[in-house]
PDB file of C-alpha atoms in Angstrom:
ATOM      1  CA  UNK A 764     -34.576  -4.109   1.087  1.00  0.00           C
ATOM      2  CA  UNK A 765     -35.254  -0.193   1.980  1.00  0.00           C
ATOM      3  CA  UNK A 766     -34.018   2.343   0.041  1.00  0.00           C
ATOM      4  CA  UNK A 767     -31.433   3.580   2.205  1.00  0.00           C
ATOM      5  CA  UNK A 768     -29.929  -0.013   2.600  1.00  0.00           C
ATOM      6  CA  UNK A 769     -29.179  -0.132  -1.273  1.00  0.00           C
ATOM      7  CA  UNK A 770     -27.954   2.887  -1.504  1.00  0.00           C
ATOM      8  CA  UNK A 771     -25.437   1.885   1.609  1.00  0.00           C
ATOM      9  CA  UNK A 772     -24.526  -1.078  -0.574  1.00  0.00           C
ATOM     10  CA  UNK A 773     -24.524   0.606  -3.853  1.00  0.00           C
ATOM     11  CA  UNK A 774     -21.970   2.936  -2.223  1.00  0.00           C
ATOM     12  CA  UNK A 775     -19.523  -0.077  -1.335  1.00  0.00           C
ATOM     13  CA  UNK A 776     -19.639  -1.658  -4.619  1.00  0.00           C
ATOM     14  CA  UNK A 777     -18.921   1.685  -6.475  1.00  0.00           C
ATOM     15  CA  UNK A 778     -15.580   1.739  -4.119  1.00  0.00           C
ATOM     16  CA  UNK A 779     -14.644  -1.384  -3.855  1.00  0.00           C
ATOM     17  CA  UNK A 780     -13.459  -1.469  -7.608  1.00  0.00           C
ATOM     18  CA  UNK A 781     -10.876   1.681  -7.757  1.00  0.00           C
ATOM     19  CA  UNK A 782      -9.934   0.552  -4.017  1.00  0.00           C
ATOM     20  CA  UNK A 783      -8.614  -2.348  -5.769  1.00  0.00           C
ATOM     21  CA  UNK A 784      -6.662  -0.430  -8.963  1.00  0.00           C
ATOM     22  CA  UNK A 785      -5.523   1.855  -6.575  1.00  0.00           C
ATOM     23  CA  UNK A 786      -3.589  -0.929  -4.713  1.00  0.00           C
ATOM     24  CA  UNK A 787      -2.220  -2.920  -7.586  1.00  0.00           C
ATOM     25  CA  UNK A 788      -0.924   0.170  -8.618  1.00  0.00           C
ATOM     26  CA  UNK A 789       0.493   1.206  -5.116  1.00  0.00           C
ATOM     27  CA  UNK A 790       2.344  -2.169  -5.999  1.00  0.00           C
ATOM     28  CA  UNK A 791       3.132  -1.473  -8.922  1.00  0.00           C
ATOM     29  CA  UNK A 792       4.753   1.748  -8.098  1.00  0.00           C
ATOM     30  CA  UNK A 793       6.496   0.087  -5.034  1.00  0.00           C
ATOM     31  CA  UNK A 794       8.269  -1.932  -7.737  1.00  0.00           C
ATOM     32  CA  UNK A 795       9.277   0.401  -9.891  1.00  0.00           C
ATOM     33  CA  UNK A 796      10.460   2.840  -6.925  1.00  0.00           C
ATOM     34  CA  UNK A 797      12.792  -0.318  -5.663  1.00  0.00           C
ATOM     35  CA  UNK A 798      13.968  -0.823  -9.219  1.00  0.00           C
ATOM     36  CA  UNK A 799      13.997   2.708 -10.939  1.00  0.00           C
ATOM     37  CA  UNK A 800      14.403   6.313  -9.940  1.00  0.00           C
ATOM     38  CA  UNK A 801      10.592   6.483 -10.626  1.00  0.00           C
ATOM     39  CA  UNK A 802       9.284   7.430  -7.139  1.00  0.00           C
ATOM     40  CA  UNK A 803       5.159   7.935  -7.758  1.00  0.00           C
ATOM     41  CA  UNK A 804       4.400   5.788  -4.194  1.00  0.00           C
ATOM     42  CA  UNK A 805       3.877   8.837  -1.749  1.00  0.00           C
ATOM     43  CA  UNK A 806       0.994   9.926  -4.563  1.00  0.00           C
ATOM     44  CA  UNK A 807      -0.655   6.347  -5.244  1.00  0.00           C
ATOM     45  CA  UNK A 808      -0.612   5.469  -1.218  1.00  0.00           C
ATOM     46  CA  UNK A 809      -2.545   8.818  -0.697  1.00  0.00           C
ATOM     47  CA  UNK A 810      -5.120   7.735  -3.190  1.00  0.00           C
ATOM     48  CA  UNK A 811      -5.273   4.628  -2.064  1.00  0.00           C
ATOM     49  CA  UNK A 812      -5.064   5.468   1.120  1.00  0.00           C
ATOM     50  CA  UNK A 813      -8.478   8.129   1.027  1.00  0.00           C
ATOM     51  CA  UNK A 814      -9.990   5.147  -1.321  1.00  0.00           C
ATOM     52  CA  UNK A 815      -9.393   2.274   1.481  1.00  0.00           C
ATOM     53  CA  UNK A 816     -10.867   4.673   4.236  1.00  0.00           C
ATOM     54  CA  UNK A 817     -13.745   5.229   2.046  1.00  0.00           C
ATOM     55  CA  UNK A 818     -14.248   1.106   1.346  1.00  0.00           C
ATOM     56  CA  UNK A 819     -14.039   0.805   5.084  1.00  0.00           C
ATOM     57  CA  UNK A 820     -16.405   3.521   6.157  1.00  0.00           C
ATOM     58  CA  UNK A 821     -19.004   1.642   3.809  1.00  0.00           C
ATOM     59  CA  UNK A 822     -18.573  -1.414   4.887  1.00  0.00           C
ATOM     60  CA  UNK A 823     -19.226  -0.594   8.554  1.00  0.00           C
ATOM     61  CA  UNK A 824     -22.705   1.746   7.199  1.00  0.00           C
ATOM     62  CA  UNK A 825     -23.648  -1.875   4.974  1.00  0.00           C
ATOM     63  CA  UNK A 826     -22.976  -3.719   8.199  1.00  0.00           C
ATOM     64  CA  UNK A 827     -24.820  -1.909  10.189  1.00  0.00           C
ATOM     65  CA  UNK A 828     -27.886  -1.503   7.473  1.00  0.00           C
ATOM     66  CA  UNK A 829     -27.852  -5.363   5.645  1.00  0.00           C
ATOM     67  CA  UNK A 830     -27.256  -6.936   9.228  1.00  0.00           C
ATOM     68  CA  UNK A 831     -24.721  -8.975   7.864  1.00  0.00           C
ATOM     69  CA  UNK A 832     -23.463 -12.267  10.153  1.00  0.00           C
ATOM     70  CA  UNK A 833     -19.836 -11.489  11.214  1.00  0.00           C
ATOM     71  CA  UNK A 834     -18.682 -14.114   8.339  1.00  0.00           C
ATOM     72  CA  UNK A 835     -19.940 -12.230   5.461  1.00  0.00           C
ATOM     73  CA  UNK A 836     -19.106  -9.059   6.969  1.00  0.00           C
ATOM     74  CA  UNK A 837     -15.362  -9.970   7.403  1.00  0.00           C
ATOM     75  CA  UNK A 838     -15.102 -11.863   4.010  1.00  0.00           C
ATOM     76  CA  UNK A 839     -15.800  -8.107   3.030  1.00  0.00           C
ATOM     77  CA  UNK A 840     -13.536  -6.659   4.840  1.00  0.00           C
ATOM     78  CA  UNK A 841     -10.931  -9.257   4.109  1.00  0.00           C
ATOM     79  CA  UNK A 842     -11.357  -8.940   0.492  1.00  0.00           C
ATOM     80  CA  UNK A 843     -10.650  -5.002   0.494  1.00  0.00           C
ATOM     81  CA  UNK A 844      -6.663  -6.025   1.829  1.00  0.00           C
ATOM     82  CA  UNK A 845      -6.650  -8.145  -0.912  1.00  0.00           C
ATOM     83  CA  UNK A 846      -5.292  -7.543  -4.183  1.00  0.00           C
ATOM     84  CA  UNK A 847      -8.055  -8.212  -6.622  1.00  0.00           C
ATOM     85  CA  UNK A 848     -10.418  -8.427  -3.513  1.00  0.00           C
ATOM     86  CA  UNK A 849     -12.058  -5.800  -4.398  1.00  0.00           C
ATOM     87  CA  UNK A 850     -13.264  -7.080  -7.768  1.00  0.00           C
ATOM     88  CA  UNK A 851     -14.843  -9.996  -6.141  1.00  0.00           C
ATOM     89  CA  UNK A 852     -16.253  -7.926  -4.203  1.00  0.00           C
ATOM     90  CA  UNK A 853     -17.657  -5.683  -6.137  1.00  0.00           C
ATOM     91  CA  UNK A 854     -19.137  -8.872  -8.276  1.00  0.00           C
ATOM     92  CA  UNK A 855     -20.606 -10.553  -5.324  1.00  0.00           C
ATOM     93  CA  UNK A 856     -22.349  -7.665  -4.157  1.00  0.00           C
ATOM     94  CA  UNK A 857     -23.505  -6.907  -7.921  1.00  0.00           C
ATOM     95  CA  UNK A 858     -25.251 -10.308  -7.406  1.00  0.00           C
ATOM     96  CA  UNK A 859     -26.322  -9.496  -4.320  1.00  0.00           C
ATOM     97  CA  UNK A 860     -28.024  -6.171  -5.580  1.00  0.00           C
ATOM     98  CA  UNK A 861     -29.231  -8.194  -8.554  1.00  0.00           C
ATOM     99  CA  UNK A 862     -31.272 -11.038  -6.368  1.00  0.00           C
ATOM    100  CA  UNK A 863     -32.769  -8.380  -4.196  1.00  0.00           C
ATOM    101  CA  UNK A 864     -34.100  -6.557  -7.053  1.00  0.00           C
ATOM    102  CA  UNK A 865     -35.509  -9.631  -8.264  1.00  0.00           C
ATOM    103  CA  UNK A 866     -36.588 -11.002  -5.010  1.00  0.00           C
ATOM    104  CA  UNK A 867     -38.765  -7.476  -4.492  1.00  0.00           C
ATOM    105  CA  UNK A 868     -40.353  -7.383  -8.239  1.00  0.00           C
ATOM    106  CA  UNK A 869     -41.485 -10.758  -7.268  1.00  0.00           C
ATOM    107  CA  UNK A 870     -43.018 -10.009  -4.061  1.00  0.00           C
ATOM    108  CA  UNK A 871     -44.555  -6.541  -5.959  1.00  0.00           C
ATOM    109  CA  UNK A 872     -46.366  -8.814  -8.286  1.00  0.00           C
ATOM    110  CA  UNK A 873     -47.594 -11.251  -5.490  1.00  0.00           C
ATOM    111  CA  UNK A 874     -45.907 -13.974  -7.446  1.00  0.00           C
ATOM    112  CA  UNK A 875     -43.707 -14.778  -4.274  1.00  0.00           C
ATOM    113  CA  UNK A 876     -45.554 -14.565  -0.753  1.00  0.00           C
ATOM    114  CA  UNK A 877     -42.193 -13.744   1.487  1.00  0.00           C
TER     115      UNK A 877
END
């Protein structure tokens, strides 16, 4: 994996984690706007919203980079309109990040011939 392709997915999994508390509390605020007079959702959908444009402007540059297979690619994008998606994101590309890293100190010590 180049340089530029971990930094793409680096990028994603930094986002995908406040994408995620941004909408549970756009939910959250939803509720309490429907049962209080506490109105904060015009504030947490613009934050959410600039956060979800941001996941999904990564996602496509990963895309393109990683050459994902539309499956994993839309599991991705599914798991951004999720609530809690993007923690499971953000874990499955830690592991993904994590194998790589291992996969290329293996190959740098000619333990692995790939």
């Amino acid at each position: 994996m180049d340089i530029k392709t971990a930094a793409s997915l680096h990028r994603l999994r930094l986002v995908s984690a406040p994408e995620a508390v941004s909408f549970l509390l756009l939910l959250v605020c939803s509720v309490l706007k429907r049962t209080t007079d506490f109105n904060a959702v015009p504030v947490m959908g613009a934050i959410h919203g600039v956060l979800f444009i941001l996941y999904v402007l990564f996602w496509l540059d990963a895309w393109n980079r990683t050459k994902w297979d539309l499956r994993t690619a839309a599991i991705y994008f599914v798991l951004s309109v999720l609530p809690f998606g993007g923690f499971f994101a953000e874990r499955k590309l830690k592991r993904a990040a994590e194998d790589a890293l291992i996969a290329s100190r293996a190959r740098r010590k000619d333990v692995v011939d790939a």
